[in-house]
Each structure stands twice: as C-alpha cells, then as structure tokens.
Amino acid sequence: MKIAVLGGGNGSFAAAGDFALSGHEVRLWRRDRDQVAAHRADGSRILVKDHNGRHDMKLALVTTDIAEAMDGVELILCPAPAFAQPDIARLVAPHLRDGQVVFLPPATFGSMIFAKAAQDAGNQAKASFAETGTLPWLTRKHGPFEVAITIRAKRLPVGVFPLDRAPHALDVIGRVFPDAIEPCGDALSGALMNAGPIIHPPLIVMNAGPIEHFERWDIHKEGTQASIRRVTDALDAERIAVREALGYGAPHFPLAHHYAEGEIWMYGRGSHDRLTDSGDWRERIVLTEHRYMREDLRLGLSLLVSVAGLAGVATPLAKAFLAIGGSICGEDFAQGGRTLDTLGLGGLGKAKLQTLLRNGF
C-alpha cells in the first residue's frame, strides 16, 4: 500500500519505519527543511529497533511538500500531537482525494478538525477520517533517524467520520494493522476511547513535585503508585459514564486492563510492565510544556468535560485536573482547551450531532 506519514516525532518515525518493514511504500512528510535535507542525505532511511533486532529501512520519499507526500496514497497517517492538528489539517485539506483515509492515532476528536478543514477549503472529495484510542506503538526515537519500538498494539478501537464511509476506511486501515482493528462506531466514540487524557493527567499533576525536583523522572515507573492508580480508575469511570450516556456500548477498554496481567488491553497483556522495563520513559520533563500537560490534560480533558455536558454526566475529577493543570501553567484550561463549541459543534444537541457524525457535513 502507498502510505503518507505526517510528522517528525516518535510516533511518525515508528509508523514510517514499521510500515516500511511490512513492505509498504512509505512517504514521510515533515515541516523542518533542515531535518528533511539531513534525512535525505542519510539515504532516507530509518533504523527500527524491536525485539527481533535492528532493521535498516528505506523510505520511498522524505519531503517537505505535503502534496507530493499525499499524491496517490490510500492512507494518510498523522500521529502528531492534538495541538498540531489545526495547522496540519489546513495543509492537508486542499490535497485530499476520493477514497483517501486520514487516520489519527489518537486524536482527541481531531477527525472533525481535518474534515472541517477540507470543507473550509472547498474540497468535496469523499475522504474518510478515523481515530483510535492510542498510538499503535510504544516507542521512542533513539537518534535523528532511529526509533525503538517496545510494543505494537494488539487492539485498536477505531471510530470513523462520516460513519457511512466506515466500511472502506476500516478496510484500508486494517490492511496495515491486520487483526488489530476493532470498529467502535463513529468518530466521537473513537475520541472517547483515547487513553491519554485518562492515564496522563494524574501522572503529570500528582507527580509535579518529583518532576520539578529530579533531573530525570520515569513517570510510568516510580510515578505510577497505588494512590495515583486509584485516581486514574475514578477518572476513567467518568469517561465510561459519558460513553454509556451517549449510547456507546462495550467494550469500553477500561484503563485498568492496561495494568492487569490477565487482561488484553490495546497493547496486549502485561503492557505496563513492558513499558517501564524498557527504560525509555526515564527522561527530563518540563512540567508546563510536556505533551501530557498541553495535549492530554488541556485538550483531552476539556473535550471530555464538554461532551459530558452534552450527555448530562458529572465529571468532577476531569474538571479538577483542568483547574489544577491550568493553575500550574498559569492559564485557564477550562476556557482555552478543545470543546464542542471550539470544534464548531456547539448547540447541536445529541440527535443532530449523531446525524452529522453518521452522514458528514
């Protein structure tokens, strides 16, 4: 399959390298001209390290030209942080063609941002937009063009916009993630599978002291203590209550299964222990700038609170983390985040929103 991967971070390099390893034709787009030039000079290769060893993979194209990257591809994968989505969506919008699938793993309802950008650009192509609950790889870059993949996802709950195009979108995505895709309905259902806004806000806020004190801190190892796990489960209960109030059925992929040895979560069994054993998450964390704060807490929880308001569900913990995170950063996260209003969906009501999610704009 011809695939365009957008971005230059951990997830984008894992995607590009892993897809090339599986035999796909991969084009990597990123905005940094100097890094693209350096990558080309290095042979447009990515060194992938996993449990099977080291794999030196050649990409079909590394470019700053997004039209060139997207031309003729079936799948466009963008694992960039949610706060980068509006800018990337505007660049993508004019170049979408019939049948192309934009896959955002995960997205915080970013599928609506990409779809709305295409509409605003006057592009009437019958493209699909999909999102899932987690990045399909636990991964870290170990060099400019080198990436380590600790775990590949085993289960990816995927929601599609518009839902009427789900069969095609799921077929395309399923060809690069064989046996891993689990349809979960529309794009909002997919957004409410996002694990980041559940696991990361308690970790970043409740570990604020050691994060600021220590030069390097493993937020997933030393930072995951029993008290924090209890809070995480309570926050996840708010997410699941919102899903149920909107009529989305099980499985809800409760985050507790990520930590339980006998459960098969998105990354399979025993994924948390394998994550912490890798040592890749012992790092310097800038509390006010880290994506766990700027993406998962600020954007992810503001979306959850907004959708909970539509569903009539109380979310006291989500609101508390928004207030505390905003205080840490000196901002009003409740007003400056991602909501149904900021996505242009405010005031629709449940019935009209469900119709839009099914049929598109």
mmCIF file with all atom_site columns, N, CA and C in Angstrom, residues 118-184:
data_model
loop_
_atom_site.group_PDB
_atom_site.id
_atom_site.type_symbol
_atom_site.label_atom_id
_atom_site.label_alt_id
_atom_site.label_comp_id
_atom_site.label_asym_id
_atom_site.label_entity_id
_atom_site.label_seq_id
_atom_site.pdbx_PDB_ins_code
_atom_site.Cartn_x
_atom_site.Cartn_y
_atom_site.Cartn_z
_atom_site.occupancy
_atom_site.B_iso_or_equiv
_atom_site.pdbx_formal_charge
_atom_site.auth_seq_id
_atom_site.auth_comp_id
_atom_site.auth_asym_id
_atom_site.auth_atom_id
_atom_site.pdbx_PDB_model_num
ATOM 1   N N  . ALA A 1 118 ? -11.142 20.436 5.351  1.00 0.00 ? 118 ALA A N  1
ATOM 2   C CA . ALA A 1 118 ? -11.418 20.105 3.958  1.00 0.00 ? 118 ALA A CA 1
ATOM 3   C C  . ALA A 1 118 ? -12.652 20.842 3.465  1.00 0.00 ? 118 ALA A C  1
ATOM 4   N N  . GLN A 1 119 ? -13.683 20.893 4.295  1.00 0.00 ? 119 GLN A N  1
ATOM 5   C CA . GLN A 1 119 ? -14.893 21.623 3.916  1.00 0.00 ? 119 GLN A CA 1
ATOM 6   C C  . GLN A 1 119 ? -14.589 23.109 3.716  1.00 0.00 ? 119 GLN A C  1
ATOM 7   N N  . ASP A 1 120 ? -13.832 23.696 4.635  1.00 0.00 ? 120 ASP A N  1
ATOM 8   C CA . ASP A 1 120 ? -13.499 25.121 4.538  1.00 0.00 ? 120 ASP A CA 1
ATOM 9   C C  . ASP A 1 120 ? -12.660 25.423 3.299  1.00 0.00 ? 120 ASP A C  1
ATOM 10  N N  . ALA A 1 121 ? -11.867 24.429 2.859  1.00 0.00 ? 121 ALA A N  1
ATOM 11  C CA . ALA A 1 121 ? -11.041 24.611 1.661  1.00 0.00 ? 121 ALA A CA 1
ATOM 12  C C  . ALA A 1 121 ? -11.834 24.399 0.379  1.00 0.00 ? 121 ALA A C  1
ATOM 13  N N  . GLY A 1 122 ? -13.111 24.059 0.498  1.00 0.00 ? 122 GLY A N  1
ATOM 14  C CA . GLY A 1 122 ? -13.936 23.808 -0.671 1.00 0.00 ? 122 GLY A CA 1
ATOM 15  C C  . GLY A 1 122 ? -13.654 22.483 -1.346 1.00 0.00 ? 122 GLY A C  1
ATOM 16  N N  . ASN A 1 123 ? -12.997 21.568 -0.625 1.00 0.00 ? 123 ASN A N  1
ATOM 17  C CA . ASN A 1 123 ? -12.654 20.262 -1.186 1.00 0.00 ? 123 ASN A CA 1
ATOM 18  C C  . ASN A 1 123 ? -13.806 19.296 -0.924 1.00 0.00 ? 123 ASN A C  1
ATOM 19  N N  . GLN A 1 124 ? -14.444 18.839 -1.996 1.00 0.00 ? 124 GLN A N  1
ATOM 20  C CA . GLN A 1 124 ? -15.602 17.950 -1.882 1.00 0.00 ? 124 GLN A CA 1
ATOM 21  C C  . GLN A 1 124 ? -15.239 16.465 -2.025 1.00 0.00 ? 124 GLN A C  1
ATOM 22  N N  . ALA A 1 125 ? -13.946 16.153 -1.955 1.00 0.00 ? 125 ALA A N  1
ATOM 23  C CA . ALA A 1 125 ? -13.525 14.758 -2.102 1.00 0.00 ? 125 ALA A CA 1
ATOM 24  C C  . ALA A 1 125 ? -14.184 13.885 -1.042 1.00 0.00 ? 125 ALA A C  1
ATOM 25  N N  . LYS A 1 126 ? -14.518 12.663 -1.406 1.00 0.00 ? 126 LYS A N  1
ATOM 26  C CA . LYS A 1 126 ? -15.140 11.719 -0.486 1.00 0.00 ? 126 LYS A CA 1
ATOM 27  C C  . LYS A 1 126 ? -14.047 10.967 0.275  1.00 0.00 ? 126 LYS A C  1
ATOM 28  N N  . ALA A 1 127 ? -13.399 11.704 1.165  1.00 0.00 ? 127 ALA A N  1
ATOM 29  C CA . ALA A 1 127 ? -12.371 11.128 2.030  1.00 0.00 ? 127 ALA A CA 1
ATOM 30  C C  . ALA A 1 127 ? -13.005 10.714 3.348  1.00 0.00 ? 127 ALA A C  1
ATOM 31  N N  . SER A 1 128 ? -12.293 9.883  4.100  1.00 0.00 ? 128 SER A N  1
ATOM 32  C CA . SER A 1 128 ? -12.747 9.436  5.419  1.00 0.00 ? 128 SER A CA 1
ATOM 33  C C  . SER A 1 128 ? -11.728 9.855  6.460  1.00 0.00 ? 128 SER A C  1
ATOM 34  N N  . PHE A 1 129 ? -12.207 10.021 7.689  1.00 0.00 ? 129 PHE A N  1
ATOM 35  C CA . PHE A 1 129 ? -11.356 10.451 8.794  1.00 0.00 ? 129 PHE A CA 1
ATOM 36  C C  . PHE A 1 129 ? -11.625 9.521  9.974  1.00 0.00 ? 129 PHE A C  1
ATOM 37  N N  . ALA A 1 130 ? -10.566 8.982  10.547 1.00 0.00 ? 130 ALA A N  1
ATOM 38  C CA . ALA A 1 130 ? -10.735 7.982  11.597 1.00 0.00 ? 130 ALA A CA 1
ATOM 39  C C  . ALA A 1 130 ? -9.764  8.247  12.735 1.00 0.00 ? 130 ALA A C  1
ATOM 40  N N  . GLU A 1 131 ? -10.136 7.781  13.924 1.00 0.00 ? 131 GLU A N  1
ATOM 41  C CA . GLU A 1 131 ? -9.242  7.911  15.071 1.00 0.00 ? 131 GLU A CA 1
ATOM 42  C C  . GLU A 1 131 ? -9.403  6.727  16.001 1.00 0.00 ? 131 GLU A C  1
ATOM 43  N N  . THR A 1 132 ? -8.352  6.499  16.782 1.00 0.00 ? 132 THR A N  1
ATOM 44  C CA . THR A 1 132 ? -8.347  5.362  17.695 1.00 0.00 ? 132 THR A CA 1
ATOM 45  C C  . THR A 1 132 ? -7.905  5.806  19.085 1.00 0.00 ? 132 THR A C  1
ATOM 46  N N  . GLY A 1 133 ? -7.792  4.832  19.993 1.00 0.00 ? 133 GLY A N  1
ATOM 47  C CA . GLY A 1 133 ? -7.605  5.157  21.400 1.00 0.00 ? 133 GLY A CA 1
ATOM 48  C C  . GLY A 1 133 ? -6.181  5.340  21.859 1.00 0.00 ? 133 GLY A C  1
ATOM 49  N N  . THR A 1 134 ? -5.205  4.977  21.033 1.00 0.00 ? 134 THR A N  1
ATOM 50  C CA . THR A 1 134 ? -3.818  5.108  21.465 1.00 0.00 ? 134 THR A CA 1
ATOM 51  C C  . THR A 1 134 ? -2.909  5.086  20.255 1.00 0.00 ? 134 THR A C  1
ATOM 52  N N  . LEU A 1 135 ? -1.678  5.531  20.448 1.00 0.00 ? 135 LEU A N  1
ATOM 53  C CA . LEU A 1 135 ? -0.671  5.363  19.408 1.00 0.00 ? 135 LEU A CA 1
ATOM 54  C C  . LEU A 1 135 ? -0.426  3.861  19.231 1.00 0.00 ? 135 LEU A C  1
ATOM 55  N N  . PRO A 1 136 ? -0.367  3.366  17.993 1.00 0.00 ? 136 PRO A N  1
ATOM 56  C CA . PRO A 1 136 ? -0.210  1.919  17.797 1.00 0.00 ? 136 PRO A CA 1
ATOM 57  C C  . PRO A 1 136 ? 1.154   1.358  18.201 1.00 0.00 ? 136 PRO A C  1
ATOM 58  N N  . TRP A 1 137 ? 2.052   2.198  18.681 1.00 0.00 ? 137 TRP A N  1
ATOM 59  C CA . TRP A 1 137 ? 3.367   1.734  19.100 1.00 0.00 ? 137 TRP A CA 1
ATOM 60  C C  . TRP A 1 137 ? 3.748   2.399  20.406 1.00 0.00 ? 137 TRP A C  1
ATOM 61  N N  . LEU A 1 138 ? 4.280   1.631  21.349 1.00 0.00 ? 138 LEU A N  1
ATOM 62  C CA . LEU A 1 138 ? 5.022   2.236  22.460 1.00 0.00 ? 138 LEU A CA 1
ATOM 63  C C  . LEU A 1 138 ? 6.443   2.421  21.940 1.00 0.00 ? 138 LEU A C  1
ATOM 64  N N  . THR A 1 139 ? 6.872   3.656  21.813 1.00 0.00 ? 139 THR A N  1
ATOM 65  C CA . THR A 1 139 ? 8.073   3.923  21.019 1.00 0.00 ? 139 THR A CA 1
ATOM 66  C C  . THR A 1 139 ? 8.789   5.177  21.480 1.00 0.00 ? 139 THR A C  1
ATOM 67  N N  . ARG A 1 140 ? 10.091  5.225  21.209 1.00 0.00 ? 140 ARG A N  1
ATOM 68  C CA . ARG A 1 140 ? 10.901  6.413  21.442 1.00 0.00 ? 140 ARG A CA 1
ATOM 69  C C  . ARG A 1 140 ? 11.981  6.481  20.369 1.00 0.00 ? 140 ARG A C  1
ATOM 70  N N  . LYS A 1 141 ? 12.253  7.691  19.880 1.00 0.00 ? 141 LYS A N  1
ATOM 71  C CA . LYS A 1 141 ? 13.372  7.882  18.980 1.00 0.00 ? 141 LYS A CA 1
ATOM 72  C C  . LYS A 1 141 ? 14.668  7.789  19.778 1.00 0.00 ? 141 LYS A C  1
ATOM 73  N N  . HIS A 1 142 ? 15.640  7.082  19.233 1.00 0.00 ? 142 HIS A N  1
ATOM 74  C CA . HIS A 1 142 ? 16.953  6.949  19.867 1.00 0.00 ? 142 HIS A CA 1
ATOM 75  C C  . HIS A 1 142 ? 18.029  7.713  19.108 1.00 0.00 ? 142 HIS A C  1
ATOM 76  N N  . GLY A 1 143 ? 17.637  8.427  18.094 1.00 0.00 ? 143 GLY A N  1
ATOM 77  C CA . GLY A 1 143 ? 18.559  9.214  17.295 1.00 0.00 ? 143 GLY A CA 1
ATOM 78  C C  . GLY A 1 143 ? 17.762  9.963  16.244 1.00 0.00 ? 143 GLY A C  1
ATOM 79  N N  . PRO A 1 144 ? 18.409  10.789 15.437 1.00 0.00 ? 144 PRO A N  1
ATOM 80  C CA . PRO A 1 144 ? 17.662  11.567 14.444 1.00 0.00 ? 144 PRO A CA 1
ATOM 81  C C  . PRO A 1 144 ? 16.838  10.717 13.497 1.00 0.00 ? 144 PRO A C  1
ATOM 82  N N  . PHE A 1 145 ? 17.361  9.536  13.116 1.00 0.00 ? 145 PHE A N  1
ATOM 83  C CA . PHE A 1 145 ? 16.659  8.672  12.164 1.00 0.00 ? 145 PHE A CA 1
ATOM 84  C C  . PHE A 1 145 ? 16.627  7.239  12.677 1.00 0.00 ? 145 PHE A C  1
ATOM 85  N N  . GLU A 1 146 ? 16.481  7.093  13.983 1.00 0.00 ? 146 GLU A N  1
ATOM 86  C CA . GLU A 1 146 ? 16.492  5.786  14.639 1.00 0.00 ? 146 GLU A CA 1
ATOM 87  C C  . GLU A 1 146 ? 15.370  5.745  15.657 1.00 0.00 ? 146 GLU A C  1
ATOM 88  N N  . VAL A 1 147 ? 14.595  4.661  15.658 1.00 0.00 ? 147 VAL A N  1
ATOM 89  C CA . VAL A 1 147 ? 13.456  4.565  16.548 1.00 0.00 ? 147 VAL A CA 1
ATOM 90  C C  . VAL A 1 147 ? 13.390  3.166  17.158 1.00 0.00 ? 147 VAL A C  1
ATOM 91  N N  . ALA A 1 148 ? 13.066  3.116  18.449 1.00 0.00 ? 148 ALA A N  1
ATOM 92  C CA . ALA A 1 148 ? 12.887  1.840  19.149 1.00 0.00 ? 148 ALA A CA 1
ATOM 93  C C  . ALA A 1 148 ? 11.406  1.602  19.379 1.00 0.00 ? 148 ALA A C  1
ATOM 94  N N  . ILE A 1 149 ? 10.925  0.430  19.006 1.00 0.00 ? 149 ILE A N  1
ATOM 95  C CA . ILE A 1 149 ? 9.535   0.045  19.217 1.00 0.00 ? 149 ILE A CA 1
ATOM 96  C C  . ILE A 1 149 ? 9.506   -1.033 20.294 1.00 0.00 ? 149 ILE A C  1
ATOM 97  N N  . THR A 1 150 ? 8.939   -0.689 21.456 1.00 0.00 ? 150 THR A N  1
ATOM 98  C CA . THR A 1 150 ? 8.860   -1.630 22.569 1.00 0.00 ? 150 THR A CA 1
ATOM 99  C C  . THR A 1 150 ? 7.689   -2.583 22.398 1.00 0.00 ? 150 THR A C  1
ATOM 100 N N  . ILE A 1 151 ? 6.538   -2.043 22.005 1.00 0.00 ? 151 ILE A N  1
ATOM 101 C CA . ILE A 1 151 ? 5.313   -2.826 21.884 1.00 0.00 ? 151 ILE A CA 1
ATOM 102 C C  . ILE A 1 151 ? 4.526   -2.316 20.678 1.00 0.00 ? 151 ILE A C  1
ATOM 103 N N  . ARG A 1 152 ? 3.900   -3.233 19.948 1.00 0.00 ? 152 ARG A N  1
ATOM 104 C CA . ARG A 1 152 ? 2.939   -2.894 18.907 1.00 0.00 ? 152 ARG A CA 1
ATOM 105 C C  . ARG A 1 152 ? 1.536   -3.204 19.428 1.00 0.00 ? 152 ARG A C  1
ATOM 106 N N  . ALA A 1 153 ? 0.594   -2.330 19.121 1.00 0.00 ? 153 ALA A N  1
ATOM 107 C CA . ALA A 1 153 ? -0.773  -2.506 19.618 1.00 0.00 ? 153 ALA A CA 1
ATOM 108 C C  . ALA A 1 153 ? -1.393  -3.793 19.095 1.00 0.00 ? 153 ALA A C  1
ATOM 109 N N  . LYS A 1 154 ? -2.169  -4.424 19.947 1.00 0.00 ? 154 LYS A N  1
ATOM 110 C CA . LYS A 1 154 ? -2.882  -5.653 19.591 1.00 0.00 ? 154 LYS A CA 1
ATOM 111 C C  . LYS A 1 154 ? -4.355  -5.394 19.294 1.00 0.00 ? 154 LYS A C  1
ATOM 112 N N  . ARG A 1 155 ? -4.910  -4.327 19.901 1.00 0.00 ? 155 ARG A N  1
ATOM 113 C CA . ARG A 1 155 ? -6.324  -3.991 19.718 1.00 0.00 ? 155 ARG A CA 1
ATOM 114 C C  . ARG A 1 155 ? -6.441  -2.480 19.546 1.00 0.00 ? 155 ARG A C  1
ATOM 115 N N  . LEU A 1 156 ? -7.048  -2.056 18.447 1.00 0.00 ? 156 LEU A N  1
ATOM 116 C CA . LEU A 1 156 ? -7.209  -0.630 18.171 1.00 0.00 ? 156 LEU A CA 1
ATOM 117 C C  . LEU A 1 156 ? -8.688  -0.339 17.902 1.00 0.00 ? 156 LEU A C  1
ATOM 118 N N  . PRO A 1 157 ? -9.414  0.172  18.910 1.00 0.00 ? 157 PRO A N  1
ATOM 119 C CA . PRO A 1 157 ? -10.807 0.562  18.663 1.00 0.00 ? 157 PRO A CA 1
ATOM 120 C C  . PRO A 1 157 ? -10.841 1.807  17.782 1.00 0.00 ? 157 PRO A C  1
ATOM 121 N N  . VAL A 1 158 ? -11.510 1.728  16.630 1.00 0.00 ? 158 VAL A N  1
ATOM 122 C CA . VAL A 1 158 ? -11.460 2.793  15.630 1.00 0.00 ? 158 VAL A CA 1
ATOM 123 C C  . VAL A 1 158 ? -12.861 3.324  15.339 1.00 0.00 ? 158 VAL A C  1
ATOM 124 N N  . GLY A 1 159 ? -13.001 4.653  15.422 1.00 0.00 ? 159 GLY A N  1
ATOM 125 C CA . GLY A 1 159 ? -14.227 5.331  15.026 1.00 0.00 ? 159 GLY A CA 1
ATOM 126 C C  . GLY A 1 159 ? -13.996 6.132  13.758 1.00 0.00 ? 159 GLY A C  1
ATOM 127 N N  . VAL A 1 160 ? -15.013 6.263  12.920 1.00 0.00 ? 160 VAL A N  1
ATOM 128 C CA . VAL A 1 160 ? -14.859 6.850  11.586 1.00 0.00 ? 160 VAL A CA 1
ATOM 129 C C  . VAL A 1 160 ? -15.853 7.993  11.369 1.00 0.00 ? 160 VAL A C  1
ATOM 130 N N  . PHE A 1 161 ? -15.377 9.047  10.689 1.00 0.00 ? 161 PHE A N  1
ATOM 131 C CA . PHE A 1 161 ? -16.240 10.136 10.232 1.00 0.00 ? 161 PHE A CA 1
ATOM 132 C C  . PHE A 1 161 ? -16.100 10.300 8.728  1.00 0.00 ? 161 PHE A C  1
ATOM 133 N N  . PRO A 1 162 ? -17.223 10.407 8.005  1.00 0.00 ? 162 PRO A N  1
ATOM 134 C CA . PRO A 1 162 ? -18.570 10.084 8.471  1.00 0.00 ? 162 PRO A CA 1
ATOM 135 C C  . PRO A 1 162 ? -18.751 8.574  8.605  1.00 0.00 ? 162 PRO A C  1
ATOM 136 N N  . LEU A 1 163 ? -19.627 8.181  9.486  1.00 0.00 ? 163 LEU A N  1
ATOM 137 C CA . LEU A 1 163 ? -19.804 6.760  9.783  1.00 0.00 ? 163 LEU A CA 1
ATOM 138 C C  . LEU A 1 163 ? -20.245 5.974  8.552  1.00 0.00 ? 163 LEU A C  1
ATOM 139 N N  . ASP A 1 164 ? -20.944 6.624  7.630  1.00 0.00 ? 164 ASP A N  1
ATOM 140 C CA . ASP A 1 164 ? -21.389 5.936  6.416  1.00 0.00 ? 164 ASP A CA 1
ATOM 141 C C  . ASP A 1 164 ? -20.221 5.414  5.573  1.00 0.00 ? 164 ASP A C  1
ATOM 142 N N  . ARG A 1 165 ? -19.011 5.983  5.751  1.00 0.00 ? 165 ARG A N  1
ATOM 143 C CA . ARG A 1 165 ? -17.855 5.534  4.972  1.00 0.00 ? 165 ARG A CA 1
ATOM 144 C C  . ARG A 1 165 ? -16.970 4.577  5.774  1.00 0.00 ? 165 ARG A C  1
ATOM 145 N N  . ALA A 1 166 ? -17.467 4.111  6.902  1.00 0.00 ? 166 ALA A N  1
ATOM 146 C CA . ALA A 1 166 ? -16.656 3.255  7.770  1.00 0.00 ? 166 ALA A CA 1
ATOM 147 C C  . ALA A 1 166 ? -16.185 1.969  7.101  1.00 0.00 ? 166 ALA A C  1
ATOM 148 N N  . PRO A 1 167 ? -17.007 1.269  6.325  1.00 0.00 ? 167 PRO A N  1
ATOM 149 C CA . PRO A 1 167 ? -16.510 0.011  5.744  1.00 0.00 ? 167 PRO A CA 1
ATOM 150 C C  . PRO A 1 167 ? -15.234 0.193  4.931  1.00 0.00 ? 167 PRO A C  1
ATOM 151 N N  . HIS A 1 168 ? -15.198 1.216  4.092  1.00 0.00 ? 168 HIS A N  1
ATOM 152 C CA . HIS A 1 168 ? -13.994 1.458  3.287  1.00 0.00 ? 168 HIS A CA 1
ATOM 153 C C  . HIS A 1 168 ? -12.822 1.856  4.175  1.00 0.00 ? 168 HIS A C  1
ATOM 154 N N  . ALA A 1 169 ? -13.055 2.795  5.102  1.00 0.00 ? 169 ALA A N  1
ATOM 155 C CA . ALA A 1 169 ? -11.967 3.283  5.959  1.00 0.00 ? 169 ALA A CA 1
ATOM 156 C C  . ALA A 1 169 ? -11.372 2.153  6.782  1.00 0.00 ? 169 ALA A C  1
ATOM 157 N N  . LEU A 1 170 ? -12.217 1.323  7.357  1.00 0.00 ? 170 LEU A N  1
ATOM 158 C CA . LEU A 1 170 ? -11.738 0.225  8.196  1.00 0.00 ? 170 LEU A CA 1
ATOM 159 C C  . LEU A 1 170 ? -10.976 -0.809 7.378  1.00 0.00 ? 170 LEU A C  1
ATOM 160 N N  . ASP A 1 171 ? -11.395 -1.014 6.131  1.00 0.00 ? 171 ASP A N  1
ATOM 161 C CA . ASP A 1 171 ? -10.667 -1.936 5.262  1.00 0.00 ? 171 ASP A CA 1
ATOM 162 C C  . ASP A 1 171 ? -9.256  -1.426 4.996  1.00 0.00 ? 171 ASP A C  1
ATOM 163 N N  . VAL A 1 172 ? -9.132  -0.133 4.670  1.00 0.00 ? 172 VAL A N  1
ATOM 164 C CA . VAL A 1 172 ? -7.818  0.438  4.383  1.00 0.00 ? 172 VAL A CA 1
ATOM 165 C C  . VAL A 1 172 ? -6.921  0.378  5.618  1.00 0.00 ? 172 VAL A C  1
ATOM 166 N N  . ILE A 1 173 ? -7.440  0.819  6.764  1.00 0.00 ? 173 ILE A N  1
ATOM 167 C CA . ILE A 1 173 ? -6.635  0.825  7.988  1.00 0.00 ? 173 ILE A CA 1
ATOM 168 C C  . ILE A 1 173 ? -6.285  -0.606 8.396  1.00 0.00 ? 173 ILE A C  1
ATOM 169 N N  . GLY A 1 174 ? -7.230  -1.520 8.209  1.00 0.00 ? 174 GLY A N  1
ATOM 170 C CA . GLY A 1 174 ? -6.996  -2.914 8.584  1.00 0.00 ? 174 GLY A CA 1
ATOM 171 C C  . GLY A 1 174 ? -5.904  -3.590 7.783  1.00 0.00 ? 174 GLY A C  1
ATOM 172 N N  . ARG A 1 175 ? -5.627  -3.090 6.586  1.00 0.00 ? 175 ARG A N  1
ATOM 173 C CA . ARG A 1 175 ? -4.564  -3.690 5.784  1.00 0.00 ? 175 ARG A CA 1
ATOM 174 C C  . ARG A 1 175 ? -3.173  -3.353 6.298  1.00 0.00 ? 175 ARG A C  1
ATOM 175 N N  . VAL A 1 176 ? -3.032  -2.316 7.109  1.00 0.00 ? 176 VAL A N  1
ATOM 176 C CA . VAL A 1 176 ? -1.723  -2.022 7.695  1.00 0.00 ? 176 VAL A CA 1
ATOM 177 C C  . VAL A 1 176 ? -1.652  -2.431 9.169  1.00 0.00 ? 176 VAL A C  1
ATOM 178 N N  . PHE A 1 177 ? -2.823  -2.691 9.763  1.00 0.00 ? 177 PHE A N  1
ATOM 179 C CA . PHE A 1 177 ? -2.872  -3.204 11.138 1.00 0.00 ? 177 PHE A CA 1
ATOM 180 C C  . PHE A 1 177 ? -3.702  -4.483 11.144 1.00 0.00 ? 177 PHE A C  1
ATOM 181 N N  . PRO A 1 178 ? -3.213  -5.542 10.495 1.00 0.00 ? 178 PRO A N  1
ATOM 182 C CA . PRO A 1 178 ? -4.017  -6.764 10.368 1.00 0.00 ? 178 PRO A CA 1
ATOM 183 C C  . PRO A 1 178 ? -4.357  -7.368 11.728 1.00 0.00 ? 178 PRO A C  1
ATOM 184 N N  . ASP A 1 179 ? -5.629  -7.720 11.876 1.00 0.00 ? 179 ASP A N  1
ATOM 185 C CA . ASP A 1 179 ? -6.143  -8.390 13.083 1.00 0.00 ? 179 ASP A CA 1
ATOM 186 C C  . ASP A 1 179 ? -6.151  -7.502 14.324 1.00 0.00 ? 179 ASP A C  1
ATOM 187 N N  . ALA A 1 180 ? -5.878  -6.202 14.177 1.00 0.00 ? 180 ALA A N  1
ATOM 188 C CA . ALA A 1 180 ? -5.844  -5.318 15.344 1.00 0.00 ? 180 ALA A CA 1
ATOM 189 C C  . ALA A 1 180 ? -7.028  -4.365 15.404 1.00 0.00 ? 180 ALA A C  1
ATOM 190 N N  . ILE A 1 181 ? -7.678  -4.106 14.278 1.00 0.00 ? 181 ILE A N  1
ATOM 191 C CA . ILE A 1 181 ? -8.733  -3.102 14.216 1.00 0.00 ? 181 ILE A CA 1
ATOM 192 C C  . ILE A 1 181 ? -10.037 -3.638 14.783 1.00 0.00 ? 181 ILE A C  1
ATOM 193 N N  . GLU A 1 182 ? -10.657 -2.850 15.683 1.00 0.00 ? 182 GLU A N  1
ATOM 194 C CA . GLU A 1 182 ? -11.957 -3.181 16.246 1.00 0.00 ? 182 GLU A CA 1
ATOM 195 C C  . GLU A 1 182 ? -12.882 -1.987 16.041 1.00 0.00 ? 182 GLU A C  1
ATOM 196 N N  . PRO A 1 183 ? -13.846 -2.071 15.126 1.00 0.00 ? 183 PRO A N  1
ATOM 197 C CA . PRO A 1 183 ? -14.757 -0.947 14.897 1.00 0.00 ? 183 PRO A CA 1
ATOM 198 C C  . PRO A 1 183 ? -15.495 -0.577 16.174 1.00 0.00 ? 183 PRO A C  1
ATOM 199 N N  . CYS A 1 184 ? -15.553 0.723  16.467 1.00 0.00 ? 184 CYS A N  1
ATOM 200 C CA . CYS A 1 184 ? -16.269 1.160  17.673 1.00 0.00 ? 184 CYS A CA 1
ATOM 201 C C  . CYS A 1 184 ? -17.320 2.213  17.343 1.00 0.00 ? 184 CYS A C  1
#
